[in-house]
Coordinates of C-alpha atoms in Angstrom, one line a residue:
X13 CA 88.7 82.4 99.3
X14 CA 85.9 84.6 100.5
X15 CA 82.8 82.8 100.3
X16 CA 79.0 84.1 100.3
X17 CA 76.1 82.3 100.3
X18 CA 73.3 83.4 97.7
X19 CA 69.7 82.9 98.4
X20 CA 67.2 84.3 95.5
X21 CA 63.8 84.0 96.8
X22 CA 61.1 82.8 94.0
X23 CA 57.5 84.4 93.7
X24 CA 56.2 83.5 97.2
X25 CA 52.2 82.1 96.2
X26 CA 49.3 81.6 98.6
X27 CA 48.4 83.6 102.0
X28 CA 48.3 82.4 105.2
X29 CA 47.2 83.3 108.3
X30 CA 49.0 85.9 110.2
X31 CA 50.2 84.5 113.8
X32 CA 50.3 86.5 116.6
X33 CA 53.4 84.4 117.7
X34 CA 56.4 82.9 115.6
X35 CA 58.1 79.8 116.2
X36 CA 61.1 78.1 114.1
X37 CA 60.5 74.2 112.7
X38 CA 63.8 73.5 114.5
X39 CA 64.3 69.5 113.1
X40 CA 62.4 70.0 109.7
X41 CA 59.9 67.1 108.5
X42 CA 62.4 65.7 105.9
X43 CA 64.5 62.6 105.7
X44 CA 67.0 62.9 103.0
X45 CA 65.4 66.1 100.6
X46 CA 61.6 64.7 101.3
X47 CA 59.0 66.3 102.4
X48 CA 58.8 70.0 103.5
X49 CA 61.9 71.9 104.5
X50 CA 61.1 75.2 106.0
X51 CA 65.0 76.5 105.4
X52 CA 67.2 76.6 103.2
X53 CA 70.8 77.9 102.6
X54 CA 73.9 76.1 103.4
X55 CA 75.3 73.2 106.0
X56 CA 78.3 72.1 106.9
X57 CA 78.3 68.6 108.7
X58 CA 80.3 66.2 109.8
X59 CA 79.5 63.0 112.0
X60 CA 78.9 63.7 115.7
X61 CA 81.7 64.7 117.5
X62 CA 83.4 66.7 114.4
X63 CA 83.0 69.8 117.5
X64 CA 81.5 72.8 114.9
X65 CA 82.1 75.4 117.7
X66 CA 82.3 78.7 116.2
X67 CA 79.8 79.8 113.1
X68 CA 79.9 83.5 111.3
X69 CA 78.4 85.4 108.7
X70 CA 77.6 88.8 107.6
X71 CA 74.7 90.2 105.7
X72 CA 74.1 93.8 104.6
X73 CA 71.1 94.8 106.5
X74 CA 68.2 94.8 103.1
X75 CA 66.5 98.2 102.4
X76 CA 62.7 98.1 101.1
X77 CA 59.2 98.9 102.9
X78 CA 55.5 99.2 101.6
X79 CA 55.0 95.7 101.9
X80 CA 52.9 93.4 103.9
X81 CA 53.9 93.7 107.8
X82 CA 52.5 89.9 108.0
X83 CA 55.2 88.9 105.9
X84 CA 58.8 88.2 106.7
X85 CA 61.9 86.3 106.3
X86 CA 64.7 85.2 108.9
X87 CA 68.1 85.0 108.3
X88 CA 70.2 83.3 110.8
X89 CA 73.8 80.9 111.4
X90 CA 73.6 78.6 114.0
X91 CA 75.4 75.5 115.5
X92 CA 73.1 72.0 114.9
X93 CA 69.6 71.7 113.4
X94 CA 69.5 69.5 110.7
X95 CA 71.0 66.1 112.0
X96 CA 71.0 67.0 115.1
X97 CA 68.0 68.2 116.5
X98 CA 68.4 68.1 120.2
X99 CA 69.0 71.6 120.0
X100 CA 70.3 74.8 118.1
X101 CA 72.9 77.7 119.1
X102 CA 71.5 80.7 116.5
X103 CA 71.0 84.3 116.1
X104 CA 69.7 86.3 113.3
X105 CA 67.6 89.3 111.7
X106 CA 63.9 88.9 110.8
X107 CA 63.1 91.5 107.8
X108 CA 58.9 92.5 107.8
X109 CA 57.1 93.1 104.4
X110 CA 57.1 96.9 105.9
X111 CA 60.9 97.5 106.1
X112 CA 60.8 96.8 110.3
X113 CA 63.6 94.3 111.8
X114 CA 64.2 91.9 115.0
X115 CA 67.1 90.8 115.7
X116 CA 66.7 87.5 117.8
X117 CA 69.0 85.5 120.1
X118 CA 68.1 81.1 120.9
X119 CA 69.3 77.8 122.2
X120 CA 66.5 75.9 120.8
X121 CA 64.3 74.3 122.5
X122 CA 64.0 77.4 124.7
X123 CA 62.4 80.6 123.3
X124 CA 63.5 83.0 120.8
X125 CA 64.3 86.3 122.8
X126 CA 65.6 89.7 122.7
X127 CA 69.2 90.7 123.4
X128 CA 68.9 92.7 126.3
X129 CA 71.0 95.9 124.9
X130 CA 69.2 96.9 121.9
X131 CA 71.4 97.0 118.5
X132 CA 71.0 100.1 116.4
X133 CA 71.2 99.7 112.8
X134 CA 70.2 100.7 109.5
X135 CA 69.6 99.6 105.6
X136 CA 72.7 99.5 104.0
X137 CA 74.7 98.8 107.6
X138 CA 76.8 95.5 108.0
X139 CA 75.7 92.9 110.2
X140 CA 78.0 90.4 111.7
X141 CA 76.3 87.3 113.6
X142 CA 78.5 84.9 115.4
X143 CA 77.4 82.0 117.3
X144 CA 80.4 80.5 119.6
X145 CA 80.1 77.1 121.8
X146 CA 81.9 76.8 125.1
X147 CA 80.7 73.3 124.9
X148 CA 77.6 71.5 124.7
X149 CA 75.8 73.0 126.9
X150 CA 77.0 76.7 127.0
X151 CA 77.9 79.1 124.4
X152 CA 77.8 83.1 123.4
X153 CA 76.1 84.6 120.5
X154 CA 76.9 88.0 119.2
X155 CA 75.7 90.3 116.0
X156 CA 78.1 93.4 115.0
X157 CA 77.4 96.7 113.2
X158 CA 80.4 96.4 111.5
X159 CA 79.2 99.8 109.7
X160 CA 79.0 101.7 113.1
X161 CA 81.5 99.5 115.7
X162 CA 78.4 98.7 117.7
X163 CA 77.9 95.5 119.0
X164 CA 75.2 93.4 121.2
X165 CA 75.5 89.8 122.8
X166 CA 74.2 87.2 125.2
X167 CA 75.3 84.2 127.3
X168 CA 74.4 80.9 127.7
X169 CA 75.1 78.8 130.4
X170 CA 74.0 75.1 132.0
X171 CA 71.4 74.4 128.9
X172 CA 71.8 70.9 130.1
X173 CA 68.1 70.4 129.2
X174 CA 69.1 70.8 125.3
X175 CA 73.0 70.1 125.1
X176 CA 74.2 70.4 121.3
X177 CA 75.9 67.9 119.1
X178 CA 78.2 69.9 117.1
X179 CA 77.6 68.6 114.0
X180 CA 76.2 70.7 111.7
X181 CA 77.4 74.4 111.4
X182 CA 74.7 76.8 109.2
X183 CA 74.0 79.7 107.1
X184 CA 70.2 80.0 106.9
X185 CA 66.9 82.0 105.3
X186 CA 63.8 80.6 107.3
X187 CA 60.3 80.5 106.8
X188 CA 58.2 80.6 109.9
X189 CA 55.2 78.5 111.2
X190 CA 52.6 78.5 114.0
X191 CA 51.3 75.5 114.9
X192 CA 53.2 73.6 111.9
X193 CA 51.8 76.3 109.3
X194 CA 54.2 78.0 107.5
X195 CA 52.9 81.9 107.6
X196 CA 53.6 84.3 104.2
X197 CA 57.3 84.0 103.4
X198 CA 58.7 87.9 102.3
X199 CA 60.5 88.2 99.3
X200 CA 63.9 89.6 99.7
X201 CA 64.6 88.7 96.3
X202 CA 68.3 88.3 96.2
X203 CA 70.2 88.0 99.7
X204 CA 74.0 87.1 100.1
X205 CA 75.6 85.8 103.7
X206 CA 79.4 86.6 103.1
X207 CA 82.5 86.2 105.2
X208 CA 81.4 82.7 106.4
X209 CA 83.6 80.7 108.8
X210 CA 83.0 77.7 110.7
X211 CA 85.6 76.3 113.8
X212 CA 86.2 73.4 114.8
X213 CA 89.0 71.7 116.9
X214 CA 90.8 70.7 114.0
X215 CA 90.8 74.5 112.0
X216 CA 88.8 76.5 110.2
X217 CA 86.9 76.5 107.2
X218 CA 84.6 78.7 105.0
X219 CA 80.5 77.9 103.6
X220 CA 82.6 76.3 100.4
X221 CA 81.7 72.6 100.0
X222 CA 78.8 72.9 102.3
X223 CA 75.7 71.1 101.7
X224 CA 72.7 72.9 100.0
X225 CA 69.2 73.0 101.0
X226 CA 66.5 75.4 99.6
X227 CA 63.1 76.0 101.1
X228 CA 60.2 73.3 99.8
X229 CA 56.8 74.0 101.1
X230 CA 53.9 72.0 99.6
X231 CA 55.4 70.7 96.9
X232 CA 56.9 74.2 95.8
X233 CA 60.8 75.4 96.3
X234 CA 61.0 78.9 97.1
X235 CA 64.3 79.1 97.1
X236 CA 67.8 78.7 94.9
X237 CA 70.6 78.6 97.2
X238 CA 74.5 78.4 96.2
X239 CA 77.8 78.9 97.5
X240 CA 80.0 81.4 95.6
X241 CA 83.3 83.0 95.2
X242 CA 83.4 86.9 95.2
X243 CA 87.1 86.5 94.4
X244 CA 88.3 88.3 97.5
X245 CA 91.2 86.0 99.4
X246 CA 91.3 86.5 103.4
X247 CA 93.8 89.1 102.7
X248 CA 91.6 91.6 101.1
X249 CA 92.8 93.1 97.6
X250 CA 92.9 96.5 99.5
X251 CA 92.0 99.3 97.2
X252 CA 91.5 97.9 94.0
X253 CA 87.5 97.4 94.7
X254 CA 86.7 100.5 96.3
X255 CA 89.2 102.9 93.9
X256 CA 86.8 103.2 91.2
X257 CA 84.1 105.4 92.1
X258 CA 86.4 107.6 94.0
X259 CA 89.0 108.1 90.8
X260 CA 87.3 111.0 89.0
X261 CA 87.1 113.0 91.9
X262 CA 91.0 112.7 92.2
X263 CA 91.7 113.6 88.7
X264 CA 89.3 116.5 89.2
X265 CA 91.3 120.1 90.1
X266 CA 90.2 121.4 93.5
X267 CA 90.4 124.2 96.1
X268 CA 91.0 124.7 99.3
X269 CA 90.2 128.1 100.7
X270 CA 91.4 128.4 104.5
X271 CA 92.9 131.4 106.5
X272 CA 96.3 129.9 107.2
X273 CA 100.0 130.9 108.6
X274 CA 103.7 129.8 108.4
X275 CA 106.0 130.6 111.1
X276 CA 109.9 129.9 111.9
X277 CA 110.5 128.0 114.1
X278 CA 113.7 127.5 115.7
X279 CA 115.1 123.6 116.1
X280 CA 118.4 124.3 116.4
X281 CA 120.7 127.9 116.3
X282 CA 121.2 126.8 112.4
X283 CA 118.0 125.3 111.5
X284 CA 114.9 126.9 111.4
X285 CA 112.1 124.8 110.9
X286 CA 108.9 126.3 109.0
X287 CA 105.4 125.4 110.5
X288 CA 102.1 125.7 108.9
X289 CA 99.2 126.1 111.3
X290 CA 95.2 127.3 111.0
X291 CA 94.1 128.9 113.7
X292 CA 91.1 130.5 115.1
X293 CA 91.8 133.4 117.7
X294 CA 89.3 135.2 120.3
X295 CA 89.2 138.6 121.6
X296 CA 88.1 137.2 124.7
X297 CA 90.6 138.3 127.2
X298 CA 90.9 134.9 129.5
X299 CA 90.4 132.6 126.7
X300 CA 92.1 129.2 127.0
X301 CA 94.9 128.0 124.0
X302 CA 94.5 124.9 122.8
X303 CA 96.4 123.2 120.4
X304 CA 94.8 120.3 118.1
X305 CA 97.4 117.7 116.6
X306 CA 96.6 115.3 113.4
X307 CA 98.2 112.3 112.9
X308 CA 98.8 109.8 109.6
X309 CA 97.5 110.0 107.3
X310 CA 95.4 112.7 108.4
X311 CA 96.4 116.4 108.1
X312 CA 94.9 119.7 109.5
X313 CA 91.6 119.7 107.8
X314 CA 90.6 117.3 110.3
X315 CA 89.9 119.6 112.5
X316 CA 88.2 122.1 110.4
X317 CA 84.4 120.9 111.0
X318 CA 85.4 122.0 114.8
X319 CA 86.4 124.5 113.5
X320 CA 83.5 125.7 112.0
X321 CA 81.3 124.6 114.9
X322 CA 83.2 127.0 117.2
X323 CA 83.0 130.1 114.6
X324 CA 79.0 129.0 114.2
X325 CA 79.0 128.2 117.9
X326 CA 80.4 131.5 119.3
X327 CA 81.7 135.4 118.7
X328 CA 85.4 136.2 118.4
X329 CA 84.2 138.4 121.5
X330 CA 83.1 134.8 123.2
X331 CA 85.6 132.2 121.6
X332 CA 86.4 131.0 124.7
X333 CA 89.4 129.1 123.3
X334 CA 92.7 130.5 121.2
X335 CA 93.1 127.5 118.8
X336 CA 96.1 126.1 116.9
X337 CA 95.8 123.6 114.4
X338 CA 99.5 122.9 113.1
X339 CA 100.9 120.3 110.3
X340 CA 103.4 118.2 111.2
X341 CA 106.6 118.7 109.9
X342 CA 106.8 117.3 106.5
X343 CA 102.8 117.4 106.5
X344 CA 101.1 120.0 104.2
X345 CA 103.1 123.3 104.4
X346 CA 105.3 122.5 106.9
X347 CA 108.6 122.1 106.1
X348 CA 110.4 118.6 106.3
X349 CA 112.4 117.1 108.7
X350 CA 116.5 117.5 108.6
X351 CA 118.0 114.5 106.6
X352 CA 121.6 114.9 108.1
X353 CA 120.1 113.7 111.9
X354 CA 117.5 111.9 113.6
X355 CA 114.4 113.0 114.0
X356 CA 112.2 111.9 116.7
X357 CA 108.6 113.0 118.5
X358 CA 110.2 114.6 121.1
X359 CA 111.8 116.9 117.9
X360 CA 108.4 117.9 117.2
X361 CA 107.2 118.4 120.9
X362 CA 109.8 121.2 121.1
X363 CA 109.1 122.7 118.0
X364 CA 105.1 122.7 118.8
X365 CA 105.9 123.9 122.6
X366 CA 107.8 126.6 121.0
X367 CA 105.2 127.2 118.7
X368 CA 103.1 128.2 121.4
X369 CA 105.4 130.3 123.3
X370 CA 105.9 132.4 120.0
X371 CA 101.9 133.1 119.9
X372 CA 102.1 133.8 123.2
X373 CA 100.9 131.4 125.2
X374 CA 103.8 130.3 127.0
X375 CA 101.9 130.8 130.6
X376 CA 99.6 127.7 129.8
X377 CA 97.6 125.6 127.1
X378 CA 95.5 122.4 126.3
X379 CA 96.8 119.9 123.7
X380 CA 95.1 117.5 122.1
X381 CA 96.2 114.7 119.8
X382 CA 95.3 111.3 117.7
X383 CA 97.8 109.1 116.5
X384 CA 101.2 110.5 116.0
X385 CA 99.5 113.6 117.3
X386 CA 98.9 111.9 120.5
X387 CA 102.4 110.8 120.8
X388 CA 103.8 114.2 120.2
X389 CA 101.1 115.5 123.0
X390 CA 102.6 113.0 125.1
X391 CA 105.8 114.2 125.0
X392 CA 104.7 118.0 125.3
X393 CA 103.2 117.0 128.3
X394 CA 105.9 115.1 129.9
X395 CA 108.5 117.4 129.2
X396 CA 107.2 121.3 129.4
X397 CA 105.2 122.6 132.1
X398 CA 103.1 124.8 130.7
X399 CA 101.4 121.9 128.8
X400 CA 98.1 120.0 129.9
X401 CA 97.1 117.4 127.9
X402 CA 93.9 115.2 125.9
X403 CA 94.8 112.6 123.7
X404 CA 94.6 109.2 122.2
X405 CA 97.1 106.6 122.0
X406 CA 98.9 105.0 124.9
X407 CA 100.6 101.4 124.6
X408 CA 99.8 98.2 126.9
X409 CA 100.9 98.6 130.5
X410 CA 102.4 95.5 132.5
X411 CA 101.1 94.1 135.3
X412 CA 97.2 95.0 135.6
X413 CA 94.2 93.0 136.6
X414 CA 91.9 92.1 133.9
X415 CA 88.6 94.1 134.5
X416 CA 88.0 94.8 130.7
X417 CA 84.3 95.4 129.6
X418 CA 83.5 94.1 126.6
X419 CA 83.9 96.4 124.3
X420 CA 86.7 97.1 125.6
X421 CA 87.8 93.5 124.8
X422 CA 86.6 93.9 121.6
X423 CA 88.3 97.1 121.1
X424 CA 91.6 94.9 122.0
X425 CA 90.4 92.3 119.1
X426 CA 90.4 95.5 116.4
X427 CA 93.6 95.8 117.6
X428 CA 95.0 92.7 116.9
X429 CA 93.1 92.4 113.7
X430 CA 95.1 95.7 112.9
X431 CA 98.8 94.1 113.6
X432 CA 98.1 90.8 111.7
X433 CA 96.0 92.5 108.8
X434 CA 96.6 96.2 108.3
X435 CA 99.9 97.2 109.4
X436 CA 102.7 96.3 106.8
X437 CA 102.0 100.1 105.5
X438 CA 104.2 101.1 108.5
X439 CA 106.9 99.2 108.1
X440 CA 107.2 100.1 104.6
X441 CA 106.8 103.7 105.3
X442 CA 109.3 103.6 108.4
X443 CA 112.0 101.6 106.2
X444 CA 112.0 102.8 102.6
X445 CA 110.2 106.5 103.0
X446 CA 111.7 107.8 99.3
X447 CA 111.1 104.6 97.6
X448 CA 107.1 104.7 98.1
X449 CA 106.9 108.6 98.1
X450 CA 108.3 108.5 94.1
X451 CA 105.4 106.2 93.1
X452 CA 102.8 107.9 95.2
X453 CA 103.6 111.4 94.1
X454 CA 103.6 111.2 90.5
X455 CA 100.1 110.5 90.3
X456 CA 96.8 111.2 92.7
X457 CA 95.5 107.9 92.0
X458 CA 98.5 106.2 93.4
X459 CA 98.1 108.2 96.9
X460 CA 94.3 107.9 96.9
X461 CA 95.1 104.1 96.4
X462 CA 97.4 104.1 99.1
X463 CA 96.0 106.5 101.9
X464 CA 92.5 106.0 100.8
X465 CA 91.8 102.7 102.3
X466 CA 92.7 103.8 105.5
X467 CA 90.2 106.2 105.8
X468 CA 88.1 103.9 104.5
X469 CA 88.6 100.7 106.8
X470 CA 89.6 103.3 110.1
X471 CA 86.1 105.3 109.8
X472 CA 82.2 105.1 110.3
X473 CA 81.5 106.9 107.6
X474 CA 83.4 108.1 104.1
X475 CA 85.9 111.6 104.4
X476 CA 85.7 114.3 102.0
X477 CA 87.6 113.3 98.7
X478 CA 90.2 116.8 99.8
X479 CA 90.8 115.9 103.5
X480 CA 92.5 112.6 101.7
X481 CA 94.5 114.2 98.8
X482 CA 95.6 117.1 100.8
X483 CA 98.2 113.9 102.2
X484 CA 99.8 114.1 98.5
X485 CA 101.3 117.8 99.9
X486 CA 103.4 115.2 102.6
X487 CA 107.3 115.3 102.1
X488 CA 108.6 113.9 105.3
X489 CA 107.6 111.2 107.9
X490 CA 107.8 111.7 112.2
X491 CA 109.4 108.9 113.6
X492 CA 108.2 107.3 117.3
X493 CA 108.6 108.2 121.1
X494 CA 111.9 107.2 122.2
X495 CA 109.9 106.7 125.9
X496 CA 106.5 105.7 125.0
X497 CA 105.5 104.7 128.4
X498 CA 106.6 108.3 129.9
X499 CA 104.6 109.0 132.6
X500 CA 102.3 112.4 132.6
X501 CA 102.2 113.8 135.7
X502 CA 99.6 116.5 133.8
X503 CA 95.9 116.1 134.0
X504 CA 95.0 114.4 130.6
X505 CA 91.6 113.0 129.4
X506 CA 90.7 110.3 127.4
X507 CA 88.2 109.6 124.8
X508 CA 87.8 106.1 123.3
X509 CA 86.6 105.5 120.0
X510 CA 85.4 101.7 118.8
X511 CA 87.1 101.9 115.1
X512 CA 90.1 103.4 116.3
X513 CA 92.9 101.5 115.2
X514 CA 94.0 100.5 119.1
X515 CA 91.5 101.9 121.6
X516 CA 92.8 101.9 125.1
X517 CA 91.2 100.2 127.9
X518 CA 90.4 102.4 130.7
X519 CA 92.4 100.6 133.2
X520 CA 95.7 100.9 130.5
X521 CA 95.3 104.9 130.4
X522 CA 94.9 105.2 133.6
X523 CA 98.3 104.2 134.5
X524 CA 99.9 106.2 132.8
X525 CA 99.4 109.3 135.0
X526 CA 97.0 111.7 136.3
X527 CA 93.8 110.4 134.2
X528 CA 90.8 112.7 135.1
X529 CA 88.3 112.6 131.8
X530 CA 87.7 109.3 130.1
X531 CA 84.7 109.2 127.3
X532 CA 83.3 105.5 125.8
X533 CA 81.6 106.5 122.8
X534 CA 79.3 104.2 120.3
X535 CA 80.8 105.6 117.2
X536 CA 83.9 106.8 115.7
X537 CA 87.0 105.8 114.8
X538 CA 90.9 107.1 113.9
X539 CA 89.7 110.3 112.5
X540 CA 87.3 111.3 115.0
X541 CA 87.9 114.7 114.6
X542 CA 86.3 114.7 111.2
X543 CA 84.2 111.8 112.0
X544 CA 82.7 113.3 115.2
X545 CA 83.4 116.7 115.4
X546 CA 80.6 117.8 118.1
X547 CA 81.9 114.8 120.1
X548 CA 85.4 115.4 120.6
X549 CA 84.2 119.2 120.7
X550 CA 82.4 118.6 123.4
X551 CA 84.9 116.2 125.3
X552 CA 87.6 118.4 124.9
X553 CA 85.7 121.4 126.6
X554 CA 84.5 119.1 129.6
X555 CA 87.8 118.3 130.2
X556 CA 89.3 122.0 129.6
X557 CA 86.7 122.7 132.4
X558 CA 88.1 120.3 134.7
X559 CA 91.9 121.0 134.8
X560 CA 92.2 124.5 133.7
X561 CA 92.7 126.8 136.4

């Protein structure tokens, strides 16, 4: 089960001096619950030599101000500290009477310090702190805004001065002191530390079982710490928690009012193929197509805030860009794949290329893509040579060195996460197609259900309630590249996103032809055309400035 740790904070009583400098009690003056214990919260332990290497926990990042900017509170997990008080592998967030933050980095003995990238964050943001032990005497602490994909971190190495035990792993709220004084404890009232795991060489296990220990100062305990259950198993429940609020905005009628087109398209002499596209035309007489592919479970409203930015942005006398936004076929108003052959994304590359010789731009043009879009872009780009190419998705390549950055690495970790956690939707999708569309279309709840975590869990930030439903229009599926690892000998750019789904390393895209644009941005993920519209906007028009000639 999912376990949190709850720590209500009583009436805090009495005023202390405010200290210029902090300092943390480390080893608390207690001996089995006597005496004062500056912490409290929750403790795994286990004799020395159990080998706690790896303690995590998140908090959601508390939202108040007005108070006293003397007072304050620190949340932290660590490795050691109660038993063992040699020394202690922690991180954590201090929260000020006045709303203001600091989030810390220590191996105790030594001093609390900054991490030397700063961490953005903001009330209401997700927090995840993980301390990990390379052994006694070296280790890594990180803290994740899980809300925005950023992340910060610092290494430790040769702390042979203070080498751990490894017996005690922690989820802690901390009071202060300067020279042994506690100083005004805030009151954060109610705070939980959920998705708690502690390693150790012989497996994992959550806060559940863990010793308790509240704050005693003076003869008065300030605190009322427990371990709980929220219910949620490892494999989350999916939509079930987050359906709710969004239900009556599915149920509610709604309109979509968009200048839109459908064209024939020929896929074969006795199969025409009807696409459905948006579009946004200049007058200017050298402007530059470009053609904008969505993936799943997106659609083409996507791409309508860039849309908007380059109608806002420019004149149709100035547009400098002819763009195409089309559906897949079987998305929106397209119409669905044959049923009496296969169908593949090198189907759809022909139908898209011809697309674009039909609206005349046969001499030239930009594609872009995310997802399936990007595998369709790939094979525009491999296979017609009026196509240059931006897009998203490119598998792993064999053979390379590994000079990953780190978030890159991380990046690689989403991904996995993705495969073990996310991904049975696809199989189900790619094997049994009429079964799940018979359930999903008979009601909007069923599809917001279904499509709705996605954008949820592959975003920064929630998508409009329409850009979601408009999936329930979707009659047909786009099956994969039959050569994934084609080579492009096109320019193509790059831009990497950290909640994408699998962002490419560098090194990865760029062997996989002529890479001359590659983008690391701090936030975004698989819809970052709605997520970050200026963004990709303005990636897309440095790279159109590089290549086109």
């Amino acid at each position: 089960m999912r376990q949190s740790i709850t720590l209500a904070l009583a009436t805090i009583a009495g005023v202390f001096a405010a200290p210029t400098t902090y300092s943390h009690v480390g080893g608390n003056s207690t001996i089995e619950g006597q005496g004062d214990f500056f912490w409290g919260g929750a403790v795994q332990e286990g004799p020395q030599g159990t080998g706690w290497n790896f303690v995590q926990g998140s908090v959601v990042v508390p939202n108040f101000k007005g108070g006293d900017p003397r007072q304050s509170a620190n949340m932290w997990v660590g490795i050691d500290g109660r038993y063992c008080s040699s020394a202690i592998l922690q991180t954590g967030l201090v929260a000020y009477g006045d709303g203001s933050f600091w989030l810390w980095t220590e191996w105790w003995k030594n001093e609390m310090q900054n991490y030397e990238s700063g961490l953005t964050f903001s009330p209401g943001d997700t927090l995840r702190f993980t301390v990990h032990a390379q052994s006694t005497t070296s280790g890594t602490t990180t803290v994740e805004n899980l809300s925005t994909g950023q992340w910060v971190s610092e290494n430790y190495t040769s702390e042979n001065d203070f080498p751990l035990c490894e017996t005690d792993a922690e989820w802690i709220l901390e009071d202060w002191t300067q020279g042994g004084v506690p100083v005004p404890l805030y009151n954060w009232g109610t705070i939980s530390i959920f998705d708690t795991i502690a390693k150790n060489p012989n497996g994992q296990v959550t806060a559940a079982g863990a010793d308790i220990v509240n704050i005693n100062i003076n003869g008065q305990t300030l605190t009322q710490s427990n371990v709980q259950s929220d219910g949620t198993r490892y494999f989350e429940q999916g939509s079930l928690t987050r359906l709710p609020p969004s239900a009556e905005k599915a149920i509610t009628p709604f309109e979509v009012h968009i200048p839109q087109k459908r064209t024939k398209t020929p896929l074969r002499i006795d199969s025409p193929q009807d696409i459905h596209f948006v579009s946004l035309f200049s007058e200017k007489k050298d402007a530059i197509p470009l053609i904008l592919l969505h993936g799943w479970p997106g659609n083409f409203l996507e791409f309508l805030p860039i849309l908007e930015l380059l109608r806002n942005n420019y004149t149709p006398e100035t547009l400098p860009y002819h763009v195409i936004v089309p559906s897949l076929p079987g998305y929106a108003f397209s119409s669905p794949p044959p049923l009496d052959r296969d169908f593949r994304t090198g189907d759809v590359a022909r139908i898209f290329n011809r697309l674009m010789q039909d609206l005349g731009f046969g001499n030239g043009y930009v594609v872009q893509g995310g997802d399936i879009g990007s595998k369709v872009a790939r094979a525009m780009a491999v296979e017609y040579e009026s196509c240059k190419v931006n897009y998203c998705i490119m598998p792993e390549p064999q053979g390379i060195v590994d000079t990953l950055s780190q978030p890159e690495k991380q990046g690689l970790k989403r991904t996995a996460d993705f495969v073990r956690l996310g991904s049975s939707y696809a199989l189900q999708q790619a094997t049994k197609p009429s079964t799940l569309s018979f359930a999903l279309a008979s009601n909007p709840l069923s599809l917001l259900a279904w499509i709705g975590e996605k954008f949820l869990d592959w975003t920064d930030k929630d998508p409009p309630m329409d850009t979601i439903l408009e999936s329930r229009f979707t009659s047909g599926n786009v099956g994969t590249h039959e050569d994934p690892k084609s080579h492009i000998n096109k320019p193509f750019g790059f831009s990497w996103f950290p909640k994408e789904l699998a962002p490419t390393p560098r090194s990865w895209a760029a062997t996989t032809g002529n890479l001359v644009f590659y983008r690391q941005h701090d936030a975004g993920g698989h819809f970052a055309a709605m997520e970050q519209p200026e963004v990709l906007l303005q990636d897309i028009q440095e790279f159109i400035s590089q290549v086109w000639e």
